[in-house]
Amino acid sequence: MKIDPEACVSCLGCIDYCPMGCIHEGEVLFIDQDECVECGVCLHTGVCAVDAIYQPEESLVYPRAIRKQFSDPGAEHPNFKAWGRGTEEAKTNDVTGKFSHGEYGMLFEFGRPVTGTRFTEVQKIAMAICDMGIEILKENPVYGLLEDTRTGRIKKEFLHEKVLSVILEIRVRKEQLPAVVEKIIPLLADVDTVVSVGLVTRFEENGSLPVIRDLEKLGMQVRPNAKINVGLGRPLIS
Ligand code: SF4
Ligand code: SF4
C-alpha cells in the first residue's frame, strides 16, 4: 500500500488503523514497504477522506503478491482458489470429517496478534516437521510456496515476504503426537514471531477428549475451544 504525498493532508487518521504499525510520519506520511503486509485495512476502512491511500500495481506482482493473498481476507490464492491464511479443513472438521479417530489435525499459526511473520520463520517449523516424515497438508496455501515438499524448504523468493499471519497445517497420527510435541514445541522459542498451536480432534463415543490429558502429561497447557459452524451444510460424515 502507498500514500500519495500530493493528496495526503497529514491528518494522521490512518496511523492507528495499521495492525503492523508501519505508517509513519516524516516530511510526508509514508508506509514502510518492507513492513506493510498489504492487508488493506487502511484502504478498506475508508478512513482517508481525501483518498490518498492506494494499492500500487507493483504490490500485486510476484513474489510480493503473496502478502495480500495471506493478509487480506478478500484476496484469493490463485494456486488454490481459496481465501485466507490457511484452509478451512481443520476448523470445519465437524462437517468434513477430514481428521478421523486415531489422528489429529495440528495447526501452527504464525504472526497473530499484530506481529505478522516472514516466511523465514514458517520455514523453520515446516522443515522440522518434514524432517519427521510428516507432510504439510496439500490443501494448505503454504504447500504451494514450497520448493521441496519433502524438506519443507520454501522458495527463496518468498522467504523475506511478510504477511499478517500464516497457518501451517499437518496431520498427526495419535502415536506420533508425543514425538511432535517434544521436537517441535521447543523450536518455537527460536521463531521470531508469536506462534499459537492448535489441535483438532473428534470426541470419543462417550463424549471424552483423552488428548487433553495426553497433552497435559507432555507439559502443554490446554485451552479447549469448540466451534459450532452453523449453516455450513449437511455433515459429510456420520
Ligand atoms: S495495507 Fe495493512 S499493513 Fe499495509 S499500511 Fe495498510 S494497514 Fe498497514
Ligand atoms: S488518512 Fe489520508 S490524509 Fe490522513 S494521514 Fe492518512 S493518508 Fe494522509
mmCIF file of C-alpha atoms and ligand atoms in Angstrom, residues 3 8-14 29 47-48 50 52-53, ligand 2:
data_model
loop_
_atom_site.group_PDB
_atom_site.id
_atom_site.type_symbol
_atom_site.label_atom_id
_atom_site.label_comp_id
_atom_site.label_asym_id
_atom_site.label_seq_id
_atom_site.Cartn_x
_atom_site.Cartn_y
_atom_site.Cartn_z
ATOM 1 C CA ILE A 3 0.177 7.092 0.290
ATOM 2 C CA CYS A 8 -2.367 13.433 1.857
ATOM 3 C CA VAL A 9 -3.221 16.279 4.237
ATOM 4 C CA SER A 10 -1.367 14.697 7.196
ATOM 5 C CA CYS A 11 -4.460 14.321 9.367
ATOM 6 C CA LEU A 12 -2.769 11.192 10.862
ATOM 7 C CA GLY A 13 -6.134 9.417 10.887
ATOM 8 C CA CYS A 14 -4.864 6.252 9.205
ATOM 9 C CA LEU A 29 3.391 10.494 5.732
ATOM 10 C CA VAL A 47 -10.522 6.305 6.901
ATOM 11 C CA CYS A 48 -8.809 8.595 4.402
ATOM 12 C CA VAL A 50 -9.048 12.533 0.571
ATOM 13 C CA ALA A 52 -4.646 9.379 -0.595
ATOM 14 C CA ILE A 53 -4.174 5.673 0.210
HETATM 15 S S1 SF4 B 2 -5.871 9.401 6.472
HETATM 16 FE FE1 SF4 B 2 -5.266 10.092 4.412
HETATM 17 S S2 SF4 B 2 -4.887 12.271 4.641
HETATM 18 FE FE2 SF4 B 2 -4.911 11.422 6.701
HETATM 19 S S3 SF4 B 2 -2.751 10.958 7.112
HETATM 20 FE FE3 SF4 B 2 -3.659 9.090 6.288
HETATM 21 S S4 SF4 B 2 -3.250 9.203 4.090
HETATM 22 FE FE4 SF4 B 2 -2.928 11.263 4.887
#
